[in-house]
Amino acid sequence: DPALDLIRIRWTIAAVAERFDHGPAILEQESTRVLLVDLDTMPRQLIQHDLVHERGIALVEAPSGASLAATVGEVDPHVVLIGRDDPTVAAEVLIDHPLVRLLAVVRDSRDLLLYELLPRRRRLGVFSKEQLLRALRDARTPRSSWMP
């Protein structure tokens, strides 16, 4: 699995860096990287204050001017905390970065919505021509109410 190979490579690099320069390389690899995007000033400050010293959480900065999907590709966060509910943007990000989770802070910071892609396996029944045709036709049915 290429994703597991990438994780192993990152852990190996972090372990070697930790041995040689005794820096926080291991801590950074263990931390959940969180990218804050399009948050109003007050919620952003409160979230930063709450998370900045939280163990296992690393706030990452977004370069200015790039699209969200490009930014996610550049800074490689685990979670994007976004200040609006935008299914189109969420779909664009998740198509390019399926392992990222998006948390949308909405309704004057009173609600939190999660966008994520989850693999799914279902038993469809005994193989038959009818079952095969049903599965093929269902493949074009939207899987989520929020995906455009």
Coordinates of C-alpha atoms in Angstrom, one line a residue:
D1 CA 0.0 0.0 0.0
P2 CA 1.6 3.3 -1.1
A3 CA 0.0 5.3 1.7
L4 CA 1.5 3.0 4.3
D5 CA 4.9 3.2 2.6
L6 CA 4.7 7.0 2.8
I7 CA 3.9 6.8 6.5
R8 CA 6.8 4.4 7.2
I9 CA 9.2 6.7 5.3
R10 CA 8.0 9.7 7.3
W11 CA 8.4 7.8 10.6
T12 CA 11.9 6.6 9.6
I13 CA 13.0 10.1 8.6
A14 CA 11.6 11.5 11.9
A15 CA 13.3 8.8 13.9
V16 CA 16.7 9.4 12.3
A17 CA 16.3 13.2 12.7
E18 CA 15.5 12.7 16.4
R19 CA 18.6 10.6 16.9
F20 CA 21.0 13.1 15.3
D21 CA 19.8 16.5 16.3
H22 CA 17.6 15.7 19.3
G23 CA 14.9 18.0 17.8
P24 CA 11.1 17.7 18.1
A25 CA 10.9 15.7 14.8
I26 CA 9.0 12.8 16.5
L27 CA 6.6 15.2 18.2
E28 CA 5.8 16.8 14.9
Q29 CA 5.0 13.5 13.3
E30 CA 2.8 12.5 16.1
S31 CA 0.9 15.8 16.2
T32 CA -2.4 16.3 14.3
R33 CA -1.7 19.1 11.9
V34 CA -4.6 21.6 11.8
L35 CA -5.0 24.3 9.1
L36 CA -7.3 27.2 10.0
V37 CA -9.0 28.8 7.0
D38 CA -11.7 31.5 6.5
L39 CA -12.4 31.9 10.2
D40 CA -13.6 35.3 11.5
T41 CA -11.2 37.0 13.8
M42 CA -12.8 36.2 17.1
P43 CA -13.4 32.4 16.5
R44 CA -9.9 32.2 15.0
Q45 CA -8.3 33.8 18.1
L46 CA -10.3 31.6 20.5
I47 CA -9.4 28.4 18.6
Q48 CA -5.8 29.4 18.4
H49 CA -5.7 30.1 22.1
D50 CA -7.4 26.8 23.0
L51 CA -5.2 24.7 20.7
V52 CA -1.7 26.4 20.7
H53 CA -0.5 24.6 23.8
E54 CA -2.6 21.4 23.4
R55 CA -0.4 18.3 23.3
G56 CA -0.6 16.4 20.0
I57 CA -2.0 19.4 18.0
A58 CA 0.1 21.5 15.7
L59 CA -1.4 24.6 14.0
V60 CA -0.1 25.1 10.5
E61 CA -0.1 28.3 8.5
A62 CA -1.7 28.7 5.1
P63 CA 0.3 30.5 2.3
S64 CA -1.7 33.4 1.0
G65 CA -3.3 33.5 -2.5
A66 CA -3.6 29.8 -3.2
S67 CA -6.8 27.8 -3.5
L68 CA -7.7 25.6 -0.5
A69 CA -7.0 22.4 -2.4
A70 CA -3.6 23.7 -3.4
T71 CA -2.9 24.9 0.1
V72 CA -3.9 21.5 1.6
G73 CA -1.5 19.9 -0.9
E74 CA 1.3 22.2 0.2
V75 CA 1.0 22.2 4.0
D76 CA -0.3 18.6 4.3
P77 CA -2.7 19.0 7.3
H78 CA -4.7 16.2 8.8
V79 CA -7.6 18.5 9.5
V80 CA -8.8 21.7 7.9
L81 CA -10.9 23.9 10.2
I82 CA -12.9 26.2 7.9
G83 CA -15.2 29.0 8.9
R84 CA -18.0 28.3 6.5
D85 CA -20.1 25.4 5.3
D86 CA -19.2 25.0 1.6
P87 CA -19.9 21.5 0.2
T88 CA -18.3 22.4 -3.2
V89 CA -15.0 23.4 -1.6
A90 CA -15.2 20.4 0.7
A91 CA -15.7 18.1 -2.3
E92 CA -12.8 19.8 -4.2
V93 CA -10.4 19.3 -1.3
L94 CA -11.5 15.7 -0.5
I95 CA -11.3 14.6 -4.2
D96 CA -7.6 15.7 -4.2
H97 CA -6.8 14.8 -0.6
P98 CA -9.1 12.0 0.5
L99 CA -7.4 11.4 3.9
V100 CA -8.0 15.0 5.1
R101 CA -10.9 15.8 7.3
L102 CA -12.7 19.1 7.1
L103 CA -14.4 20.6 10.1
A104 CA -16.7 23.5 9.3
V105 CA -17.5 26.0 12.0
V106 CA -20.9 27.5 11.2
R107 CA -23.8 29.4 12.5
D108 CA -21.8 32.0 14.4
S109 CA -19.5 29.3 15.7
R110 CA -22.4 27.3 17.3
D111 CA -22.2 24.3 15.0
L112 CA -19.4 22.0 13.9
L113 CA -19.8 19.9 10.7
L114 CA -17.5 17.1 9.6
Y115 CA -16.7 16.3 6.0
E116 CA -14.7 13.1 5.3
L117 CA -14.5 10.3 2.9
L118 CA -14.9 6.8 4.3
P119 CA -14.1 3.6 2.5
R120 CA -17.0 1.2 2.6
R121 CA -17.5 -2.5 1.8
R122 CA -20.9 -4.1 1.5
R123 CA -22.0 -7.6 0.6
L124 CA -24.4 -7.3 -2.3
G125 CA -25.6 -10.8 -2.3
V126 CA -25.2 -13.8 -4.5
F127 CA -23.5 -13.0 -7.9
S128 CA -26.0 -13.0 -10.7
K129 CA -26.6 -11.0 -13.8
E130 CA -29.4 -9.0 -12.1
Q131 CA -27.2 -8.3 -9.0
L132 CA -24.4 -7.2 -11.3
L133 CA -26.6 -4.8 -13.3
R134 CA -28.1 -3.4 -10.1
A135 CA -24.6 -2.7 -8.7
L136 CA -23.5 -1.1 -12.0
R137 CA -26.5 1.1 -12.2
D138 CA -26.2 2.1 -8.5
A139 CA -22.6 3.2 -9.2
R140 CA -23.8 6.4 -10.7
T141 CA -26.1 7.2 -7.8
P142 CA -24.8 10.1 -5.6
R143 CA -23.4 8.7 -2.4
S144 CA -23.8 11.8 -0.3
S145 CA -26.3 14.6 -0.1
W146 CA -23.6 17.2 0.3
M147 CA -21.4 16.2 -2.7
P148 CA -22.2 18.4 -5.8

